[in-house]
Coordinates of C-alpha atoms in Angstrom, one line a residue:
M19 CA 0.1 0.0 0.0
P20 CA 1.5 3.3 -1.0
H21 CA 2.3 5.8 1.8
V22 CA 1.6 9.4 1.1
L23 CA 4.6 11.6 1.6
Q24 CA 3.0 14.9 0.4
N25 CA -0.4 16.1 -0.9
V26 CA -0.8 18.8 -3.3
V27 CA -2.9 21.4 -1.7
F28 CA -4.4 24.9 -2.2
P29 CA -4.6 27.6 0.5
H30 CA -7.4 27.5 3.1
D31 CA -7.7 31.4 2.9
R32 CA -9.0 33.0 -0.3
D33 CA -6.1 35.4 -0.3
P34 CA -4.5 36.3 -3.6
D35 CA -1.2 36.9 -1.9
L36 CA -0.8 33.3 -1.0
L37 CA -1.4 31.9 -4.5
P38 CA 2.3 32.1 -5.5
L39 CA 3.2 29.7 -2.8
Y40 CA 0.8 27.0 -4.0
V41 CA 0.4 27.6 -7.8
D42 CA 2.3 29.4 -10.4
P43 CA 0.1 30.3 -13.4
E44 CA 2.3 33.1 -14.6
I45 CA 4.6 33.4 -17.7
W46 CA 8.1 34.5 -16.9
S47 CA 11.1 35.6 -18.9
V48 CA 14.7 36.6 -18.0
I49 CA 16.1 40.2 -18.7
D50 CA 19.6 41.1 -17.6
E51 CA 19.8 37.8 -15.7
E52 CA 16.8 38.7 -13.5
P53 CA 13.4 37.0 -13.6
V54 CA 10.6 39.2 -15.0
R55 CA 6.9 38.4 -14.9
V56 CA 5.4 38.8 -18.4
S57 CA 1.8 37.9 -17.4
N58 CA -0.2 37.0 -14.3
R59 CA -3.2 34.8 -14.8
A60 CA -3.8 33.7 -11.2
H61 CA -7.5 33.9 -10.3
L62 CA -8.8 32.7 -7.0
G63 CA -12.1 31.6 -8.9
N64 CA -10.1 28.8 -10.5
I65 CA -9.3 27.2 -7.0
L66 CA -12.3 24.9 -6.5
D67 CA -11.4 23.5 -3.1
R68 CA -8.5 22.4 -1.0
R69 CA -7.4 19.9 -3.6
R70 CA -9.0 20.8 -6.9
A71 CA -8.5 23.6 -9.5
R72 CA -9.8 24.7 -13.0
I73 CA -7.1 24.8 -15.6
V74 CA -8.4 27.3 -18.3
A75 CA -8.3 26.3 -21.9
G76 CA -4.9 27.0 -23.5
R77 CA -3.2 28.0 -20.2
R78 CA -0.3 26.5 -18.5
V79 CA -0.2 26.1 -14.6
S80 CA 2.9 25.0 -12.8
F81 CA 3.0 23.3 -9.4
G82 CA 6.8 24.1 -9.2
T83 CA 5.9 26.2 -6.1
Y84 CA 7.0 26.2 -2.4
F85 CA 4.2 24.1 -1.0
N86 CA 3.6 21.8 -4.0
A87 CA 6.9 20.9 -5.4
F88 CA 8.6 17.9 -4.0
P89 CA 11.9 18.7 -2.1
A90 CA 13.8 15.6 -3.6
S91 CA 17.3 16.5 -2.2
Y92 CA 16.1 16.5 1.3
W93 CA 14.3 13.1 1.0
Q94 CA 17.5 11.6 -0.7
H95 CA 19.9 13.0 1.8
W96 CA 18.1 12.3 5.1
T97 CA 16.0 9.2 4.3
S98 CA 16.4 5.9 2.6
V99 CA 13.6 6.5 0.3
R100 CA 14.7 6.2 -3.4
D101 CA 11.6 5.3 -5.3
V102 CA 8.7 7.9 -5.3
Q103 CA 5.5 8.0 -7.3
L104 CA 3.7 11.0 -8.4
T105 CA -0.1 10.5 -9.1
V106 CA -2.0 13.1 -11.0
R107 CA -5.7 13.1 -11.5
M108 CA -7.5 15.1 -14.2
S109 CA -10.7 15.7 -15.9
G110 CA -10.6 16.9 -19.5
P111 CA -7.9 17.2 -22.2
A112 CA -4.6 18.3 -20.8
T113 CA -0.7 17.6 -20.9
I114 CA 1.2 16.8 -17.8
L115 CA 4.9 17.7 -17.8
V116 CA 7.2 16.5 -15.0
Y117 CA 10.4 18.5 -14.2
R118 CA 13.4 18.2 -11.9
S119 CA 16.1 20.7 -10.9
N120 CA 19.6 20.4 -9.6
G121 CA 21.3 22.3 -6.9
S122 CA 21.9 25.3 -9.1
G123 CA 18.3 25.6 -10.1
V124 CA 18.7 24.2 -13.6
R125 CA 15.4 22.8 -14.9
Q126 CA 15.3 19.5 -16.8
R127 CA 12.3 17.7 -18.3
V128 CA 11.7 14.2 -16.9
E129 CA 8.5 12.9 -18.6
T130 CA 5.4 14.1 -20.5
C131 CA 1.9 12.6 -20.7
E132 CA -1.2 13.7 -22.7
V133 CA -4.6 12.8 -20.9
D134 CA -8.2 13.2 -21.7
G135 CA -11.4 12.4 -19.9
E136 CA -11.3 11.1 -16.3
S137 CA -7.6 10.1 -15.9
T138 CA -5.1 9.0 -13.3
T139 CA -1.6 9.1 -14.3
T140 CA 1.3 7.8 -12.3
F141 CA 5.0 8.8 -12.8
D142 CA 7.7 6.6 -11.2
L143 CA 10.7 8.7 -10.1
V144 CA 14.0 7.8 -8.6
L145 CA 15.8 9.9 -6.0
D146 CA 19.4 9.3 -7.0
Q147 CA 20.6 12.6 -8.5
F148 CA 19.8 15.2 -5.8
S149 CA 22.9 15.2 -3.6
D150 CA 23.6 19.0 -4.0
G151 CA 19.9 20.0 -4.2
G152 CA 16.9 20.0 -6.4
W153 CA 13.1 19.6 -6.5
I154 CA 10.7 17.6 -8.6
W155 CA 7.4 19.2 -9.8
F156 CA 4.9 19.1 -12.6
D157 CA 3.1 21.5 -15.0
V158 CA -0.4 21.1 -16.4
V159 CA -1.4 22.5 -19.8
A160 CA -5.0 22.6 -20.7
D161 CA -5.8 22.0 -24.4
E162 CA -8.6 23.5 -26.3
K163 CA -11.2 23.1 -23.4
N164 CA -11.0 23.8 -19.7
A165 CA -9.6 20.9 -17.7
T166 CA -10.0 20.2 -14.0
F167 CA -7.1 19.3 -11.8
E168 CA -8.7 16.8 -9.4
G169 CA -5.8 16.2 -7.1
A170 CA -2.2 14.8 -6.8
E171 CA 0.1 13.3 -4.2
W172 CA 3.6 12.0 -3.9
T173 CA 3.8 8.5 -2.4
T174 CA 6.3 5.6 -1.9
E175 CA 5.8 1.8 -1.3
Q176 CA 8.7 1.8 1.3
E177 CA 7.8 1.4 4.9
P178 CA 8.7 4.1 7.3
V179 CA 11.4 3.7 9.9
R180 CA 8.9 4.8 12.7
T181 CA 5.2 4.7 12.8
G182 CA 4.1 6.7 15.8
K183 CA 2.1 9.8 16.1
A184 CA 3.0 13.3 17.3
S185 CA 1.6 15.4 20.2
I186 CA 1.2 19.1 19.4
G187 CA 2.5 21.6 22.1
T188 CA 1.4 25.3 21.8
T189 CA 2.4 27.8 24.6
T190 CA 0.5 30.9 24.7
F191 CA 0.3 34.2 26.7
N192 CA -2.9 36.2 25.9
K193 CA -3.3 35.2 22.3
P194 CA -6.4 33.0 22.4
D195 CA -7.7 34.2 19.1
Y196 CA -4.6 32.8 17.2
C197 CA -4.9 29.5 19.2
I198 CA -8.5 29.1 18.3
W199 CA -7.8 29.7 14.6
T200 CA -5.0 27.0 14.8
L201 CA -7.4 24.6 16.5
M202 CA -10.1 25.2 13.9
S203 CA -7.6 24.7 11.0
L204 CA -6.5 21.4 12.5
A205 CA -10.1 20.3 13.2
A206 CA -11.0 20.8 9.5
E207 CA -8.2 18.4 8.4
P208 CA -9.0 14.8 9.4
E209 CA -6.1 13.5 7.4
V210 CA -3.8 15.6 9.6
L211 CA -5.4 14.5 12.7
E212 CA -4.7 10.9 12.0
F213 CA -1.1 11.8 12.8
I214 CA -1.9 13.5 16.1
D215 CA -2.2 11.9 19.5
R216 CA -2.9 14.9 21.7
I217 CA -3.0 18.8 21.3
Y218 CA -1.6 20.5 24.4
I219 CA -2.4 24.2 24.7
I220 CA -0.3 25.6 27.5
D221 CA -2.2 28.7 28.6
Q222 CA 0.0 31.1 30.6
G223 CA -2.1 34.2 30.3
D224 CA -5.2 35.7 31.8
R225 CA -7.1 35.9 28.4
R226 CA -8.0 32.3 28.4
V227 CA -8.4 30.1 25.4
E228 CA -11.5 28.4 26.9
A229 CA -13.1 31.7 27.3
Q230 CA -13.3 32.3 23.5
P231 CA -16.8 32.1 21.9
E232 CA -15.6 29.5 19.3
Y233 CA -13.9 27.3 21.9
A234 CA -16.9 25.1 22.7
E235 CA -17.5 24.1 19.2
V236 CA -13.9 23.4 18.4
A237 CA -13.3 21.5 21.6
A238 CA -16.3 19.3 20.9
S239 CA -14.9 18.6 17.4
L240 CA -11.4 17.6 18.6
G241 CA -12.7 15.7 21.6
E242 CA -10.1 14.2 24.1
T243 CA -7.3 15.1 21.5
L244 CA -7.4 18.6 22.8
Q245 CA -6.0 19.2 26.4
I246 CA -5.9 22.7 27.9
I247 CA -3.2 23.2 30.6
T248 CA -3.0 26.4 32.6
Q249 CA 0.1 27.6 34.4
P250 CA 1.8 30.9 35.4
N251 CA 3.9 32.6 32.7
L252 CA 7.1 30.6 32.4
G253 CA 7.9 31.9 28.9
G254 CA 8.2 29.8 25.8
S255 CA 10.7 27.4 27.4
G256 CA 8.4 26.8 30.3
G257 CA 5.4 26.2 28.1
F258 CA 7.2 23.9 25.6
A259 CA 8.7 22.0 28.5
R260 CA 5.4 21.4 29.9
A261 CA 4.2 20.0 26.5
M262 CA 7.1 17.7 26.5
A263 CA 6.6 16.6 30.0
E264 CA 2.9 15.8 29.3
T265 CA 3.9 13.9 26.2
L266 CA 6.4 11.9 28.1
E267 CA 4.0 11.2 31.0
R268 CA 1.3 9.9 28.6
G269 CA 3.7 7.8 26.7
E270 CA 1.7 7.3 23.4
A271 CA 3.3 9.9 21.0
E272 CA 6.7 9.3 19.2
F273 CA 7.2 13.1 18.4
V274 CA 6.3 16.4 19.9
Q275 CA 5.4 19.1 17.4
L276 CA 6.0 22.5 19.0
L277 CA 3.9 25.4 17.8
D278 CA 4.1 29.1 18.6
D279 CA 0.7 30.7 19.3
D280 CA 0.8 33.9 17.1
V281 CA 0.8 31.9 13.8
R282 CA -1.3 31.0 10.9
L283 CA -0.8 27.3 10.1
E284 CA -0.7 25.3 6.9
P285 CA -2.1 22.0 8.3
E286 CA -0.5 20.0 5.5
S287 CA 2.8 21.1 7.0
V288 CA 2.1 19.3 10.2
R289 CA 1.4 16.1 8.3
R290 CA 4.5 16.4 6.2
S291 CA 6.8 17.0 9.1
V292 CA 5.5 13.9 11.0
V293 CA 5.9 11.8 7.8
F294 CA 9.3 13.1 7.2
G295 CA 10.4 12.4 10.8
R296 CA 9.0 8.8 10.4
Y297 CA 11.2 8.2 7.4
C298 CA 14.5 9.9 8.6
A299 CA 17.4 7.3 8.8
V300 CA 18.1 8.4 12.3
P301 CA 16.0 10.3 14.9
T302 CA 15.9 13.8 13.5
I303 CA 14.6 17.3 14.6
V304 CA 12.3 18.5 11.7
G305 CA 11.9 22.3 11.6
A306 CA 9.6 24.5 9.6
H307 CA 10.3 27.6 7.6
M308 CA 8.8 31.0 8.6
F309 CA 6.8 33.3 6.4
D310 CA 5.7 36.7 7.4
L311 CA 2.2 36.9 8.7
L312 CA 1.7 40.5 7.7
D313 CA 3.4 40.1 4.2
R314 CA 2.5 36.6 3.4
P315 CA 4.5 35.7 0.3
K316 CA 7.7 36.6 2.1
L317 CA 9.9 33.9 3.5
H318 CA 11.9 35.3 6.5
A319 CA 13.6 32.2 7.9
W320 CA 14.9 28.9 6.7
A321 CA 18.0 27.0 7.5
E322 CA 19.6 28.7 10.5
V323 CA 23.1 28.2 12.0
V324 CA 25.1 29.3 15.0
D325 CA 28.5 30.5 14.1
E326 CA 31.2 29.4 16.3
Q327 CA 32.8 33.0 16.1
P328 CA 31.1 34.9 17.8
F329 CA 28.6 32.3 18.8
M330 CA 25.7 34.1 17.2
W331 CA 22.7 32.8 15.3
R332 CA 22.0 33.7 11.7
T333 CA 20.1 32.5 8.7
V334 CA 22.1 30.9 5.8
Y335 CA 22.2 33.5 3.0
Q336 CA 20.8 36.1 5.4
E337 CA 21.6 38.9 3.0
K338 CA 19.0 37.4 0.5
L339 CA 16.2 37.3 3.0
P340 CA 13.3 38.0 3.1
H341 CA 12.5 36.4 -0.1
D342 CA 9.4 37.5 -1.8
F343 CA 7.7 34.7 -3.7
S344 CA 5.3 37.2 -5.5
A345 CA 8.3 38.8 -7.1
S346 CA 10.4 35.5 -7.9
N347 CA 8.9 32.2 -7.4
L348 CA 10.6 28.8 -6.7
R349 CA 11.3 28.1 -10.5
Q350 CA 12.9 31.5 -10.9
T351 CA 15.1 31.4 -7.7
P352 CA 18.3 29.3 -8.1
M353 CA 19.1 29.9 -4.4
L354 CA 16.0 28.0 -3.2
H355 CA 17.1 24.8 -5.1
M356 CA 20.2 24.2 -2.9
R357 CA 20.0 21.7 0.0
L358 CA 20.9 23.8 3.1
D359 CA 21.9 22.1 6.4
A360 CA 20.9 23.7 9.7
D361 CA 22.2 23.9 13.2
Y362 CA 18.9 24.6 14.7
N363 CA 15.2 25.7 13.9
G364 CA 13.1 28.2 15.6
W365 CA 10.4 26.8 17.8
W366 CA 7.6 28.6 15.9
M367 CA 7.2 25.1 14.4
C368 CA 9.5 22.2 15.2
L369 CA 9.1 18.4 15.4
I370 CA 11.2 16.7 18.1
P371 CA 11.4 12.9 18.5
V372 CA 10.5 11.8 22.0
E373 CA 13.5 9.6 22.1
T374 CA 15.7 12.7 21.7
I375 CA 13.9 14.4 24.6
K376 CA 14.6 11.3 26.7
Q377 CA 18.2 11.3 25.6
V378 CA 19.2 15.0 26.0
G379 CA 16.5 16.4 28.3
L380 CA 14.0 19.2 28.1
P381 CA 14.8 22.9 27.4
L382 CA 16.9 25.1 29.5
P383 CA 14.8 27.3 32.0
A384 CA 15.6 30.2 29.7
F385 CA 12.1 31.8 29.6
I386 CA 12.7 33.0 26.0
K387 CA 15.5 33.4 23.5
W388 CA 18.2 30.8 22.6
D389 CA 16.1 27.9 24.2
D390 CA 15.5 26.5 20.7
A391 CA 19.1 27.0 19.4
E392 CA 20.6 25.5 22.6
F393 CA 18.4 22.5 22.6
C394 CA 19.3 21.7 18.9
L395 CA 23.0 22.2 19.6
R396 CA 22.7 19.9 22.6
A397 CA 20.9 17.3 20.4
R398 CA 23.5 17.6 17.6
E399 CA 26.2 16.8 20.1
A400 CA 24.3 13.7 20.9
G401 CA 24.1 12.8 17.3
V402 CA 20.6 14.1 16.5
P403 CA 20.6 16.4 13.3
T404 CA 18.2 19.2 12.7
V405 CA 16.6 19.6 9.2
S406 CA 14.9 22.8 8.2
M407 CA 12.5 21.3 5.7
P408 CA 11.1 23.0 2.6
G409 CA 7.5 22.7 2.0
V410 CA 6.9 22.7 5.7
A411 CA 6.2 26.2 6.9
L412 CA 3.7 28.6 8.7
W413 CA 3.1 32.4 8.9
H414 CA 4.4 34.1 12.0
V415 CA 4.6 37.8 12.9
S416 CA 8.1 38.7 11.7
W417 CA 10.7 41.0 13.4
V418 CA 10.4 43.7 10.8
G419 CA 8.2 45.9 13.2
K420 CA 10.1 45.0 16.2
D421 CA 13.3 45.7 18.0
D422 CA 13.5 43.5 21.0
T423 CA 17.1 44.1 21.6
I424 CA 16.3 47.4 23.3
D425 CA 13.2 46.3 25.3
W426 CA 12.9 44.0 28.3
Q427 CA 14.0 41.0 26.2
A428 CA 17.5 42.5 26.0
Y429 CA 18.2 40.6 29.3
F430 CA 17.3 37.2 27.8
H431 CA 19.2 38.0 24.5
A432 CA 22.4 38.6 26.5
R433 CA 22.1 36.1 29.2
N434 CA 20.9 33.0 27.1
R435 CA 23.4 33.6 24.3
I436 CA 26.4 33.7 26.8
V437 CA 25.0 30.7 28.7
G438 CA 24.7 28.9 25.4
G439 CA 28.3 29.7 24.7
L440 CA 29.4 28.4 28.1
L441 CA 27.6 25.1 27.4
H442 CA 28.5 24.6 23.7
S443 CA 31.3 26.8 22.5
G444 CA 34.5 25.0 21.6
A445 CA 36.6 28.1 21.4
P446 CA 38.9 29.1 24.1
N447 CA 37.0 31.6 26.5
G448 CA 34.2 31.6 24.1
G449 CA 36.3 33.0 21.3
T450 CA 35.0 36.4 20.2
L451 CA 31.7 36.2 22.0
L452 CA 32.6 38.4 24.9
R453 CA 34.2 40.9 22.6
H454 CA 31.1 41.1 20.5
S455 CA 29.0 41.3 23.7
R456 CA 31.1 44.3 24.9
R457 CA 30.7 46.0 21.5
M458 CA 26.9 45.6 21.8
D459 CA 27.3 47.6 25.1
L460 CA 29.3 50.3 23.5
K461 CA 26.8 50.8 20.6
H462 CA 23.8 51.0 22.9
L463 CA 25.8 53.6 25.1
M464 CA 26.7 55.6 22.2
M465 CA 23.1 55.7 21.0
M466 CA 21.9 56.9 24.4
Q467 CA 20.1 53.6 25.0
Y468 CA 20.7 53.0 28.6
Y469 CA 17.9 50.6 29.5
P470 CA 19.1 47.7 27.4
V471 CA 22.6 48.2 28.9
A472 CA 21.3 48.0 32.4
L473 CA 19.5 44.7 31.5
R474 CA 22.4 43.2 29.8
H475 CA 24.7 44.1 32.9
R476 CA 22.0 42.4 35.1
A477 CA 22.3 39.4 32.8
L478 CA 26.0 39.2 33.2
R479 CA 25.9 39.5 36.9
D480 CA 23.3 36.6 37.0
I481 CA 25.6 34.6 34.8
L482 CA 28.5 35.1 37.1
S483 CA 26.4 34.1 40.1
G484 CA 26.1 30.5 38.7
P485 CA 23.6 28.2 36.8
E486 CA 21.2 28.0 39.8
H487 CA 19.9 31.5 38.9
M488 CA 18.2 30.3 35.8
R489 CA 15.5 28.2 37.4
G490 CA 15.6 30.5 40.5
N491 CA 14.3 33.6 38.5
L492 CA 12.3 31.8 35.7
A493 CA 9.1 33.3 36.8
T494 CA 10.4 36.6 38.0
A495 CA 13.1 37.8 35.6
M496 CA 10.7 39.1 33.0
P497 CA 8.4 41.2 35.3
S498 CA 11.5 42.5 37.0
A499 CA 13.1 43.5 33.7
R500 CA 10.0 45.3 32.6
A501 CA 9.7 47.1 36.0
L502 CA 13.2 48.4 35.4
A503 CA 12.0 50.4 32.4
A504 CA 10.4 53.0 34.7
E505 CA 13.9 54.2 35.6
F506 CA 14.7 55.1 31.9
P507 CA 12.8 57.8 30.2
E508 CA 13.9 56.7 26.7
T509 CA 11.6 53.6 27.1
V510 CA 8.5 55.9 27.0
V511 CA 6.8 55.7 23.5
H512 CA 5.3 59.0 22.8
K513 CA 2.1 58.4 21.1
D514 CA 0.4 60.8 18.5
S515 CA -1.7 63.2 20.7
G516 CA -2.6 65.6 18.0
V517 CA 0.4 67.9 18.9
P518 CA 3.4 66.5 17.0
L519 CA 6.7 66.2 18.7
R520 CA 9.4 68.4 17.1
S521 CA 13.2 68.5 17.2
R522 CA 15.2 71.7 17.1
R523 CA 17.1 70.9 13.8
G524 CA 14.5 68.7 12.0
R525 CA 14.5 65.2 10.6
Q526 CA 17.8 63.6 9.3
V527 CA 17.4 61.8 6.1
F528 CA 20.0 59.5 4.5
K529 CA 20.2 57.8 1.0
H530 CA 21.1 54.3 0.4
R531 CA 19.6 53.1 3.6
R532 CA 20.3 49.4 2.9
S533 CA 23.9 49.7 2.0
H534 CA 25.1 52.5 4.2
E535 CA 27.8 52.9 1.7
Y536 CA 28.3 56.6 2.2
D537 CA 28.6 57.1 5.9
S538 CA 29.1 53.7 7.6
P539 CA 32.6 53.7 9.2
T540 CA 34.9 50.8 8.5
G541 CA 38.5 49.9 9.2
M542 CA 40.7 52.5 10.8
R543 CA 37.9 55.0 10.4
L544 CA 35.6 52.8 12.5
R545 CA 38.2 52.5 15.3
W546 CA 38.8 56.2 15.3
F547 CA 35.0 57.0 15.3
T548 CA 34.4 54.5 18.3
A549 CA 37.4 55.9 20.3
S550 CA 36.6 59.6 19.7
T551 CA 32.9 59.2 20.4
L552 CA 33.5 57.3 23.6
V553 CA 35.9 60.0 24.9
S554 CA 33.7 62.8 23.7
H555 CA 30.6 61.4 25.5
W556 CA 32.9 60.9 28.7
L557 CA 34.2 64.5 28.7
H558 CA 31.5 66.7 27.3
A559 CA 28.1 67.4 28.9
P560 CA 25.1 67.7 26.7
R561 CA 24.0 71.3 25.9
P562 CA 21.1 72.5 27.9
E563 CA 18.8 73.4 25.0
N564 CA 19.2 69.8 23.7
L565 CA 17.9 68.5 27.0
T566 CA 14.8 70.6 26.9
Q567 CA 13.9 69.7 23.2
P568 CA 15.3 66.9 21.1
E569 CA 18.2 68.1 18.9
V570 CA 17.3 66.1 15.8
E571 CA 14.8 63.5 14.5
F572 CA 15.5 60.2 12.8
G573 CA 13.3 57.7 11.2
K574 CA 13.9 54.1 12.7
G575 CA 15.7 53.1 9.3
D576 CA 18.2 55.9 9.6
A577 CA 19.0 55.7 13.4
Y578 CA 22.1 53.7 13.2
W579 CA 24.9 53.6 16.0
W580 CA 27.3 55.8 13.9
R581 CA 24.7 58.5 13.4
L582 CA 22.9 59.0 16.9
P583 CA 26.2 59.6 18.8
L584 CA 26.8 62.8 16.9
F585 CA 23.9 64.5 18.7
D586 CA 23.1 65.3 22.3
S587 CA 19.5 64.1 21.9
A588 CA 17.3 62.6 19.3
L589 CA 13.7 61.8 18.6
V590 CA 13.5 58.4 17.0
S591 CA 10.4 56.6 15.6
A592 CA 9.5 53.3 17.3
A593 CA 10.1 50.2 15.3
D594 CA 6.4 49.5 14.8
G595 CA 5.6 53.1 13.9
S596 CA 3.4 53.6 17.0
G597 CA 5.1 56.6 18.3
K598 CA 8.5 58.1 19.1
N599 CA 11.2 57.7 21.7
I600 CA 13.3 60.4 23.0
Y601 CA 17.0 59.5 23.5
T602 CA 19.1 61.9 25.7
R603 CA 22.6 61.8 26.7
D604 CA 23.2 61.2 30.4
R605 CA 26.9 61.6 31.1
A606 CA 26.8 60.3 34.6
R607 CA 25.0 57.1 33.7
Y608 CA 27.2 56.7 30.6
R609 CA 30.3 56.9 32.6
R610 CA 29.1 54.5 35.2
M611 CA 27.8 52.0 32.6
L612 CA 30.9 52.1 30.5
L613 CA 33.0 51.2 33.5
D614 CA 30.7 48.4 34.5
S615 CA 30.8 47.0 31.0
F616 CA 34.6 46.7 31.0
R617 CA 34.6 45.3 34.5
L618 CA 31.9 42.7 33.9
H619 CA 33.4 41.4 30.6
R620 CA 36.8 41.3 32.0
R621 CA 35.7 39.2 34.9
L622 CA 33.6 36.9 32.6
R623 CA 36.6 36.4 30.5
R624 CA 38.7 35.6 33.6
E625 CA 36.3 33.2 35.0
W626 CA 35.1 31.6 31.7
P627 CA 36.8 28.2 32.2
A628 CA 35.4 27.7 35.6
L629 CA 32.0 29.0 34.7
A630 CA 31.9 26.7 31.6
K631 CA 32.6 23.8 33.9
R632 CA 29.9 24.8 36.4
Y633 CA 27.2 25.2 33.7
R634 CA 28.0 22.0 31.9
E635 CA 27.9 20.1 35.1
A636 CA 24.5 21.7 36.0
M637 CA 23.0 21.1 32.6
P638 CA 21.6 17.6 33.2
E639 CA 19.8 18.9 36.4
L640 CA 18.6 22.1 34.6
T641 CA 17.0 20.3 31.8
S642 CA 15.8 17.2 33.6
L643 CA 12.1 16.1 33.5
E644 CA 12.2 15.9 37.4
A645 CA 13.4 19.5 37.9
W646 CA 10.8 20.7 35.5
Q647 CA 8.0 18.8 37.2
K648 CA 9.1 20.3 40.6
T649 CA 8.8 23.8 38.8
F650 CA 5.4 23.0 37.5
G651 CA 4.2 21.8 40.9
A652 CA 5.6 24.8 42.8
T653 CA 3.8 27.3 40.4
R654 CA 0.4 25.5 40.6

């Protein structure tokens, strides 16, 4: 009996922005080595349901798209599956053309078949030429009459290595509407629910999922599959740890599928991730890609890595993201055809084998930030790889309208990154991590951003106190960090009150915002700028008139660290455009924090070997099921 690896699907939402991710009915050409759309013939009216579509007479529709092409290179590399069948069902006269690509995105015809009437066509495909990358897909061309695409799937006769189901674990804090939407999407997909043992909603807020008007209906539909668990806010790590603990206690699921709360889900992605996990040659963490919920054709995150120097996360080919599929679809983008290996995957959607959790433990009590990366690095050291899987994705609010490095989350960014380095960095004294951390302090100080520096220094002091602090302040670190903001006037976002805030010298505007090629200092000029700015801010007090009214104004996109330090005060737009922050030089605070930064980083470097030993020895207890169960019991 064939096993379905991947169904061809169309979007749940009747949203024209989503169509390029599912179907590509456009005609493209190439001008000056760039893809150019010649015509666009995408019509929502031709999408008949979740599996069926109308192919208008004389037109060609390609399924060489993100969600409907088959990621052959990943299946060849990570599984033992070599024989795959593509089955296409049609009504009416049409031609089906099957294509493959290599790792460079070069297209090659595989097979062609003309069909008429009610037809089912199967293509036998071999996965043996995709070591560097490549997809397989098909196009359908209608003849003189309209044709109907009745459905398609990619299957194999090979048996999976594993056969177990997955539990889904979603942690939420006051986003019940998103959770209800996810539950409704899953309830509407019985083929997906066949792969799900339990759905755990870990509700950590005071706006309860169970209080939503739609909850009763969706709960009745899902029955005992749905489990709502309430607990105090222990962050993402605490919520996901609870889902893992519940899965281990029940003992029925073979995987845990972690899902963030503020997402829009493609349910087929859940099914695909479980199926891929079943077929992987060794236990494997299967991660999903992330599209922007507010700009839905844009891919923001795929294969992610942690660079040893300076122990910092990034996306592979970060300079080419976000990628806009409405401007350049899969077939027109060679970069998307490479097989990319990942070090970790964000926990917006990530499938983890239960045996891996038993082997390496649960998440660190990190609250948020770096818990996903650290877990995957820990798993990799135990021989468990992470695959960031194409065709498995969801939509999540991106970081375009955020800057969480300057709000309360700065504490967790700083602490958890350095803790991750203490646990996993193989470089002596963490390599360049501490130097990079100190530079972050200097940038914030020169930009008159004293609040994140205060949080970063609190994080360093906590790290120096030892690993016990992580569980000790799990429930209190976030409210304490937020409360500290009251001491820093720059954290106040001044909303539009009808009387606009103005600066003395007006708004500063710069050209070439993305490249900064005209004014970004580099080399010796960078060193001179940094040294002279630090000395100037130490020696010179701000002018009185610049304290009573901001000296200049910057848009968020222009307010870089080499521009703000030139002024005594500045009015800067908030990242989400909701208002403006006023940054003002405070010489006394600057002097104290600058000295603290050098002292703390110097001490961290001196104590690094001893701290690394302490944290590594403490890691089994910090991540143990027993320790997490005590935390859950203490907060009930």
